[in-house]
Short mmCIF file of C-alpha atoms in Angstrom, two decimals:
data_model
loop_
_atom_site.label_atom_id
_atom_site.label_comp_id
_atom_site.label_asym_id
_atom_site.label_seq_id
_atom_site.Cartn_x
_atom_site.Cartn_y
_atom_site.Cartn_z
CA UNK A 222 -14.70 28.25 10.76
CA UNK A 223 -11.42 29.54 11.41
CA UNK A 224 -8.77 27.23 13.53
CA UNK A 225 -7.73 30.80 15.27
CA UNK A 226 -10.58 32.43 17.17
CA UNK A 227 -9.93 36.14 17.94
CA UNK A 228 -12.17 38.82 19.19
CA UNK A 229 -13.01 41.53 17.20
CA UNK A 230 -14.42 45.23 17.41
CA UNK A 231 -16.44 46.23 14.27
CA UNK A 232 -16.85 50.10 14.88
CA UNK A 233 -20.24 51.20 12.89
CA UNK A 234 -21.15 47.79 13.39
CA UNK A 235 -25.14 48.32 13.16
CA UNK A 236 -24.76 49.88 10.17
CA UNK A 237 -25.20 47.96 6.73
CA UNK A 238 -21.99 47.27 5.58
CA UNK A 239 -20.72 46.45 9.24
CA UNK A 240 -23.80 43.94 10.31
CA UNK A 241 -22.86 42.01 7.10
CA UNK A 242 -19.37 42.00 8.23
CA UNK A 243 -20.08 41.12 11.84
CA UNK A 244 -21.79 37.97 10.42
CA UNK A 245 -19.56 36.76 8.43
CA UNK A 246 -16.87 37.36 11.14
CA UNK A 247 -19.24 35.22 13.33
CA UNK A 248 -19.58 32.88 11.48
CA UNK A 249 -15.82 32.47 10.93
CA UNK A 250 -15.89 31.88 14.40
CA UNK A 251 -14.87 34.79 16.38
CA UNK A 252 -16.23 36.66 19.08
CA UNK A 253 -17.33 39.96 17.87
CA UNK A 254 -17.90 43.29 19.80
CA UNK A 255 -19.75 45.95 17.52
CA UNK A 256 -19.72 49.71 18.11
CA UNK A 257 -22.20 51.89 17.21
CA UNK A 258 -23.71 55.59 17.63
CA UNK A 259 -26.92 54.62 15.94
CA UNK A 260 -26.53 58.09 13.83
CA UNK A 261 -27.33 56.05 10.64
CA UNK A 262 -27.07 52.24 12.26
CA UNK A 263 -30.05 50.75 13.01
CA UNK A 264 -30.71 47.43 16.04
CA UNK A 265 -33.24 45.90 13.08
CA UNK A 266 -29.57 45.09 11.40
CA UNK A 267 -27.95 43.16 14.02
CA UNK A 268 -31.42 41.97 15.84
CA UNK A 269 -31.16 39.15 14.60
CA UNK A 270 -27.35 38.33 16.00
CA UNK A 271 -28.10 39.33 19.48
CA UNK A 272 -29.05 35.91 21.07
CA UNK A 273 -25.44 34.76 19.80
CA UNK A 274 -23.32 34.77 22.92
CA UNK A 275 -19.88 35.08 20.57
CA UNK A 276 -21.45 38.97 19.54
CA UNK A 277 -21.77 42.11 22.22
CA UNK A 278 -23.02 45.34 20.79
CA UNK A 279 -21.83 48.70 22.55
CA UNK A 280 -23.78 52.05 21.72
CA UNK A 281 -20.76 54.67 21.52
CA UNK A 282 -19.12 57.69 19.49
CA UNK A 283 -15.73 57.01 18.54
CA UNK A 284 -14.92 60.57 18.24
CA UNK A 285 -14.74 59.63 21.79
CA UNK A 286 -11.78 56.86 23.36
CA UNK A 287 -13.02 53.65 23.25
CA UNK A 288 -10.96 51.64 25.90
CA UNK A 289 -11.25 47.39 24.99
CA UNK A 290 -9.32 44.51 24.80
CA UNK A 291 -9.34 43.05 20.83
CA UNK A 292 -7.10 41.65 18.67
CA UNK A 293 -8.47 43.27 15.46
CA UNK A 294 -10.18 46.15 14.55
CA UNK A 295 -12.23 47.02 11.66
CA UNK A 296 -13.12 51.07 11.34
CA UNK A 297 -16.56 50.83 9.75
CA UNK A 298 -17.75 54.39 11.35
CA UNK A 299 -19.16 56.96 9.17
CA UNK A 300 -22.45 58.20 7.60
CA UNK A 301 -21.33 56.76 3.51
CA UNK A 302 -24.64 58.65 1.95
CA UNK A 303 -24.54 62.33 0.81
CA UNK A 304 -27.77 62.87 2.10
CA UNK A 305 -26.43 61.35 5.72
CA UNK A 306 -23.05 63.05 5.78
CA UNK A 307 -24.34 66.56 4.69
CA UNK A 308 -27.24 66.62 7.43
CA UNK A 309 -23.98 67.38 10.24
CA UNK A 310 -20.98 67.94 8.09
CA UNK A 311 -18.86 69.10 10.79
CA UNK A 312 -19.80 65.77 12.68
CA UNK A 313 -19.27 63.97 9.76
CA UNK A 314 -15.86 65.50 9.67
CA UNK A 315 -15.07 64.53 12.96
CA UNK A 316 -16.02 60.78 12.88
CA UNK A 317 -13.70 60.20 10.21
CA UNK A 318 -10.44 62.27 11.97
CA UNK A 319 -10.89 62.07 15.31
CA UNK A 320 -12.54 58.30 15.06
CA UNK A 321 -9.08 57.21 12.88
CA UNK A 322 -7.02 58.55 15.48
CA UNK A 323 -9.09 56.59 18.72
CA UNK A 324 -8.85 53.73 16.55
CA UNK A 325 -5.08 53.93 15.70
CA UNK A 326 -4.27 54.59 19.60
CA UNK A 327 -6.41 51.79 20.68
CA UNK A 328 -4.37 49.43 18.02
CA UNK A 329 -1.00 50.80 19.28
CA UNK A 330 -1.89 50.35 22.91
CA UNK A 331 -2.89 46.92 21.92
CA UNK A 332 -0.65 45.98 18.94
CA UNK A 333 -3.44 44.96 16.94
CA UNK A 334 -4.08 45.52 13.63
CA UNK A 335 -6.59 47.79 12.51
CA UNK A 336 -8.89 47.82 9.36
CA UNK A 337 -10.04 51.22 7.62
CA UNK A 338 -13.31 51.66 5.39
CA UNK A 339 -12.09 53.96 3.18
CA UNK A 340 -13.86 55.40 -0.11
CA UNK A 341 -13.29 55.80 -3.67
CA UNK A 342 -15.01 59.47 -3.18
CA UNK A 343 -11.11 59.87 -2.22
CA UNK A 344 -10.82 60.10 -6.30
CA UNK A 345 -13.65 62.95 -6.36
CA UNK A 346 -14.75 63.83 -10.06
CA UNK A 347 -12.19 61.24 -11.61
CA UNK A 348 -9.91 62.42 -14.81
CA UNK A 349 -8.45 59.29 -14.78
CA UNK A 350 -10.69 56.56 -15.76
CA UNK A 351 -11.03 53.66 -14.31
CA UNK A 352 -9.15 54.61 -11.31
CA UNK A 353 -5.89 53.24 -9.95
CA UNK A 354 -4.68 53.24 -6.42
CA UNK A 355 -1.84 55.71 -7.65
CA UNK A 356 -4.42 58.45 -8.74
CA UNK A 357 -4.39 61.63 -6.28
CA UNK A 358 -8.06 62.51 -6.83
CA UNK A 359 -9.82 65.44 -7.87
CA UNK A 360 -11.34 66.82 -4.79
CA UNK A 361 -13.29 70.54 -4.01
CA UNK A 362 -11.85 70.46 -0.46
CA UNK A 363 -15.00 73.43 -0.02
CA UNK A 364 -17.77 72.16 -1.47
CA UNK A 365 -20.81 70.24 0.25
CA UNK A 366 -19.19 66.66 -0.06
CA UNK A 367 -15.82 67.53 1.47
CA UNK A 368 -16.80 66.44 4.73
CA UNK A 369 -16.57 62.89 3.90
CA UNK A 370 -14.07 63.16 0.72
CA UNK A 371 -11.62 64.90 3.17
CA UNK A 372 -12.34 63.37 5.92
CA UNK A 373 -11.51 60.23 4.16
CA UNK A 374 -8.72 61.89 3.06
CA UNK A 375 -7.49 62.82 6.29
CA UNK A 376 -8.11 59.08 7.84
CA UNK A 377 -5.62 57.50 5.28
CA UNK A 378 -3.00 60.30 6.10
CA UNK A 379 -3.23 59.35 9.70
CA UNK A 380 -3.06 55.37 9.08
CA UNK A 381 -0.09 56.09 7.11
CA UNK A 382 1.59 57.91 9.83
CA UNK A 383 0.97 55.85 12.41
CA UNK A 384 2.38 52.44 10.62
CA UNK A 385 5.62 54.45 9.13
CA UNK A 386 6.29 56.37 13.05
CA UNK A 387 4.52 53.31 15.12
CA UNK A 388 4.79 50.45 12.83
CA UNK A 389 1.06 49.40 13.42
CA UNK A 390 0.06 46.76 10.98
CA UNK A 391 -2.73 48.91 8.86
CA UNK A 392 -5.07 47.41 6.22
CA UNK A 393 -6.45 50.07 3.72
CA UNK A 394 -9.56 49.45 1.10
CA UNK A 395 -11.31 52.04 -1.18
CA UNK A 396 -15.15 50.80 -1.47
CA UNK A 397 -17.01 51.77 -4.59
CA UNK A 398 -20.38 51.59 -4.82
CA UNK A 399 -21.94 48.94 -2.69
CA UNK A 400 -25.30 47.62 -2.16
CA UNK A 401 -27.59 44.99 -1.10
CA UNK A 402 -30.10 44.01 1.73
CA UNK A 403 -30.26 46.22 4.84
CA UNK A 404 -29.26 49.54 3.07
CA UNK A 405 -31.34 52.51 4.39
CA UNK A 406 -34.33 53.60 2.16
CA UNK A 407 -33.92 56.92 2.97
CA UNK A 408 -30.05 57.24 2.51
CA UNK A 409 -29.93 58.68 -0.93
CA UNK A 410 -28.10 55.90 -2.63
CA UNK A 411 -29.48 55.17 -6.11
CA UNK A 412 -29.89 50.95 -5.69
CA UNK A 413 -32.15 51.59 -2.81
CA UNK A 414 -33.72 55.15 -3.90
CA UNK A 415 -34.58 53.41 -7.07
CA UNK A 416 -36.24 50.46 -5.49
CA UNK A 417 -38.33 51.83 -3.14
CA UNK A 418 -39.63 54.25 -5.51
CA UNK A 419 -39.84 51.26 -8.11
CA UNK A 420 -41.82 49.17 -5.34
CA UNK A 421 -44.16 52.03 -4.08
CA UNK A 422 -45.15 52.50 -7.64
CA UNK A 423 -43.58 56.25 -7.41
CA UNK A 424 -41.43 58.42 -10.42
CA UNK A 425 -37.86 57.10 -10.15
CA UNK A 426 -35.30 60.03 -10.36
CA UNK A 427 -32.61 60.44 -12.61
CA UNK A 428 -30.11 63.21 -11.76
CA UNK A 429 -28.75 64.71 -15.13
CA UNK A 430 -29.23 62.81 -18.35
CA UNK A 431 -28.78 59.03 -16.40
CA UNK A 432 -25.54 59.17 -18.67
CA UNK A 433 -23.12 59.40 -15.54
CA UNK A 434 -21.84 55.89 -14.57
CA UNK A 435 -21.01 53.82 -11.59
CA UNK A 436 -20.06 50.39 -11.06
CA UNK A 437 -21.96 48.40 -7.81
CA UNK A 438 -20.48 45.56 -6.11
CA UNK A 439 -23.03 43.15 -4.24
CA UNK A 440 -22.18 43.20 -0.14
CA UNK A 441 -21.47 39.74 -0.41
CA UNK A 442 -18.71 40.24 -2.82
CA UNK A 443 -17.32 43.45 -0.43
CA UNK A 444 -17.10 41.43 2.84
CA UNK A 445 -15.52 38.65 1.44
CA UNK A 446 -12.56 41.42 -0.07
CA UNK A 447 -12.55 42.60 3.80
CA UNK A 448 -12.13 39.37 5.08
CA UNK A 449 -8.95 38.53 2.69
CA UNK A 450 -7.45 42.20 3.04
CA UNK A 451 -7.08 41.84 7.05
CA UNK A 452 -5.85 38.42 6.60
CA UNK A 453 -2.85 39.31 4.43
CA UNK A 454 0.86 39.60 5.53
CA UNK A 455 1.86 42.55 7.69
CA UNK A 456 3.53 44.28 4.60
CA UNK A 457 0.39 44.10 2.91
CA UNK A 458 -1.02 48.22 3.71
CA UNK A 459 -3.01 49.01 0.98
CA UNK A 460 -4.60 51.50 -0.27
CA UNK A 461 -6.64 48.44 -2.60
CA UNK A 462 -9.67 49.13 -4.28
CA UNK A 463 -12.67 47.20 -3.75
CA UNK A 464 -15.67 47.11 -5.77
CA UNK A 465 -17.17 46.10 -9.44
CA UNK A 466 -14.89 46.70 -12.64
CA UNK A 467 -18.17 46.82 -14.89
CA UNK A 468 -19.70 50.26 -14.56
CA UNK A 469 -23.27 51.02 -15.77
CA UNK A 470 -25.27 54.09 -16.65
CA UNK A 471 -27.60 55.31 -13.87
CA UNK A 472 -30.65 55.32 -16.82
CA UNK A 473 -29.89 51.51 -17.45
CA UNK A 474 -29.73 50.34 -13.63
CA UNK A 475 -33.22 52.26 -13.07
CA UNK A 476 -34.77 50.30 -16.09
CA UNK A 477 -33.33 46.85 -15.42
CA UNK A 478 -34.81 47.31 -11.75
CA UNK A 479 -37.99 48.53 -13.59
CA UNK A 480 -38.06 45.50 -15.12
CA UNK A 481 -37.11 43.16 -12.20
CA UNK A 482 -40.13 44.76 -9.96
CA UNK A 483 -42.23 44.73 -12.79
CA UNK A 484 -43.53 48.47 -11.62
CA UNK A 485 -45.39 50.88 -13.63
CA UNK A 486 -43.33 53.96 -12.18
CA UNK A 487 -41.78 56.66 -14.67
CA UNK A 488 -38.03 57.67 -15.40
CA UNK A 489 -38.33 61.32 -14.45
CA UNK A 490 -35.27 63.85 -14.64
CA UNK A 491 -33.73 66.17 -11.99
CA UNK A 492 -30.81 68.53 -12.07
CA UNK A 493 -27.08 67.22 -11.37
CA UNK A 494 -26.03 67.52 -7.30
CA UNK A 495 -23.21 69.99 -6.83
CA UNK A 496 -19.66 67.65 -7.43
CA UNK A 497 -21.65 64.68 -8.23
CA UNK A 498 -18.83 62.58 -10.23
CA UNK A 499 -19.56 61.55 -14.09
CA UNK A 500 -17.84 58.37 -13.89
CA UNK A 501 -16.68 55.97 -11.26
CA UNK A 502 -15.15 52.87 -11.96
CA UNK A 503 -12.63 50.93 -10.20
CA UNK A 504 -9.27 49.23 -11.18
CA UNK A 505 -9.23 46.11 -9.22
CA UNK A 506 -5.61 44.41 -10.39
CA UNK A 507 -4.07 44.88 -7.30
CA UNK A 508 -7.27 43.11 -5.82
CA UNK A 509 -6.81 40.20 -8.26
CA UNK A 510 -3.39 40.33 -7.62
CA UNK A 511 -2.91 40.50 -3.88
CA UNK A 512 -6.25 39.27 -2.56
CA UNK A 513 -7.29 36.85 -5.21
CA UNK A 514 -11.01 38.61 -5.19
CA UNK A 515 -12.96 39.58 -7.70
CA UNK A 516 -16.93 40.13 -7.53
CA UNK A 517 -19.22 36.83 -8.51
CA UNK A 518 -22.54 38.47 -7.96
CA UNK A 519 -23.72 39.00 -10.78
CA UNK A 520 -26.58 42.50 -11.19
CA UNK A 521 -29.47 40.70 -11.74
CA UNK A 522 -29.05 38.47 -8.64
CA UNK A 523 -28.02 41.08 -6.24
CA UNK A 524 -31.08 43.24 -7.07
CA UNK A 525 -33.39 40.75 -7.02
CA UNK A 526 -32.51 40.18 -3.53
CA UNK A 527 -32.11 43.56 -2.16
CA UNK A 528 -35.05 43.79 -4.31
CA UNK A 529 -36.94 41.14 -2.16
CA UNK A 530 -35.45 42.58 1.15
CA UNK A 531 -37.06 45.62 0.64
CA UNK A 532 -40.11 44.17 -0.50
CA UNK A 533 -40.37 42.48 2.50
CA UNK A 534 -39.44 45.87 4.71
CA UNK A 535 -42.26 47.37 2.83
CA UNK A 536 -44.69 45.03 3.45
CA UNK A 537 -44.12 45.12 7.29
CA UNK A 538 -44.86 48.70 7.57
CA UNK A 539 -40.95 49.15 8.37
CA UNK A 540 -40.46 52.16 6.02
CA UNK A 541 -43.93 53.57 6.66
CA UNK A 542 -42.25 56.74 8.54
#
């Protein structure tokens, strides 16, 4: 428990990444307020926090002003799956502009400071490999996953702004790929696509050859980087990248979870999504450096327990529909 209690909004706070952060932030001690639209959140991932009288959940769109009294902020907002941000690009667009600048202009009105999720799809299709915080990206500002590249984009612009014209204390992170319990079934990422498929005894996909690579950091491991990234001195901006330095083939995470479930299902291939990146790996130094984090969850451990969450999920009938 912390020795300074403060209250904190978590916007996107039903969703998976922010329900594992608003319990470790409770936890810690503080009184948390969570915002969420319930686009892609879901109640099931904070049902279990609402009989805590330190947490407060608030259904709202920050594309709209959000008008609280906090002393931290943590931006959390935004469809992350292609298959969630493509179904209303234009929204998807908006969430990540127009919710960055309510967010900012709450901070500033309250001199807080203020937290963004951002994303290595910032990099796009890498040609530099793994990537550094200094790398510009290789983005198609037109193509199908520009909504949320650009969008990201866009939000670090405007956190940048604001703390070199308003001198708001900003905190910056670049996820890579992320997983663990309470990820959507339905969402598109590989972890949970190939699990569910693995568990219902279905074909797992592989887009391409499998060759492409991507490097998965347990949400554990994540939350704990968030935690130490808001906590740092004011000077401290970022951008820092946050995620797993060891990157795996997409053919060799569907047959380790093959062999974790113990399923019968078939490696089947489909053709490449449009701007789907070959390779993404991060460079975590400055992580090590600044933050003193580094992932401990090791693969086989974090899928075997998002493994067993959504075991569980299936057994209940939760993913029936």
């Amino acid at each position: 428990m912390t020795d300074l209690k403060k209250r904190i909004l978590v916007t996107g706070g039903a969703g998976f990444l922010g329900s594992h952060l608003c319990e470790r932030l409770l936890a810690d001690g503080h009184d948390v307020l969570a915002v969420d639209n319930y686009f892609t959140g879901q109640r099931d991932n904070i049902s279990h926090l609402m009989g805590n009288p330190h947490f407060e959940i608030m259904r709202h769109d920050i594309t709209f002003p959000l008008y609280v009294e906090v002393d931290e902020i943590y931006n959390l907002a935004c469809p992350a799956s292609p298959v969630r941000y493509q179904f209303d690009p234009v929204q998807t667009t908006k969430v990540n502009v127009l919710g960055a600048v309510n967010m900012l202009g709450l901070a500033k009105r309250l001199k807080a400071k203020v937290f963004q999720a951002s994303t290595s799809e910032v990099y796009g299709d890498p040609t530099v490999h793994p990537q550094t915080e200094d790398y510009r990206g290789s983005v198609n500002t037109i193509g199908p996953r520009a909504c949320y590249d650009e969008g990201k984009r866009c939000a670090e612009t405007l956190f940048f702004d604001y703390f070199r014209q308003h001198q708001l204390r900003i905190k910056v992170v670049r996820i890579f790929n992320t997983y663990g319990p309470r990820m959507h079934p339905n969402d598109g990422r590989v972890v949970s696509n190939f699990i569910v498929q693995a568990l219902r005894g279905e074909n797992i996909t592989i887009f391409g050859d499998g060759m492409q690579t991507r490097a998965f950091c347990y949400v554990d491991d994540l939350i704990e980087g968030f935690v130490r990234m808001m906590a740092t001195q004011d000077d401290v901006t970022g951008p820092i990248n946050l995620g797993n330095p060891v990157e795996l083939p997409m053919i060799h995470l569907a047959e380790r979870i093959v062999e974790l479930t113990g399923t019968k299902s078939r490696l089947i291939n489909h053709p490449l999504p449009v701007d789907d990146p070959m390779q993404r790996c991060p460079d975590i130094s400055k992580a090590r450096d600044t933050l003193g984090w580094q992932p401990i969850v090791q693969l086989d451990e974090g899928l075997s327990r998002t493994i067993a969450y959504f075991d569980h999920q299936l057994a209940a009938g939760f993913f029936n529909t």
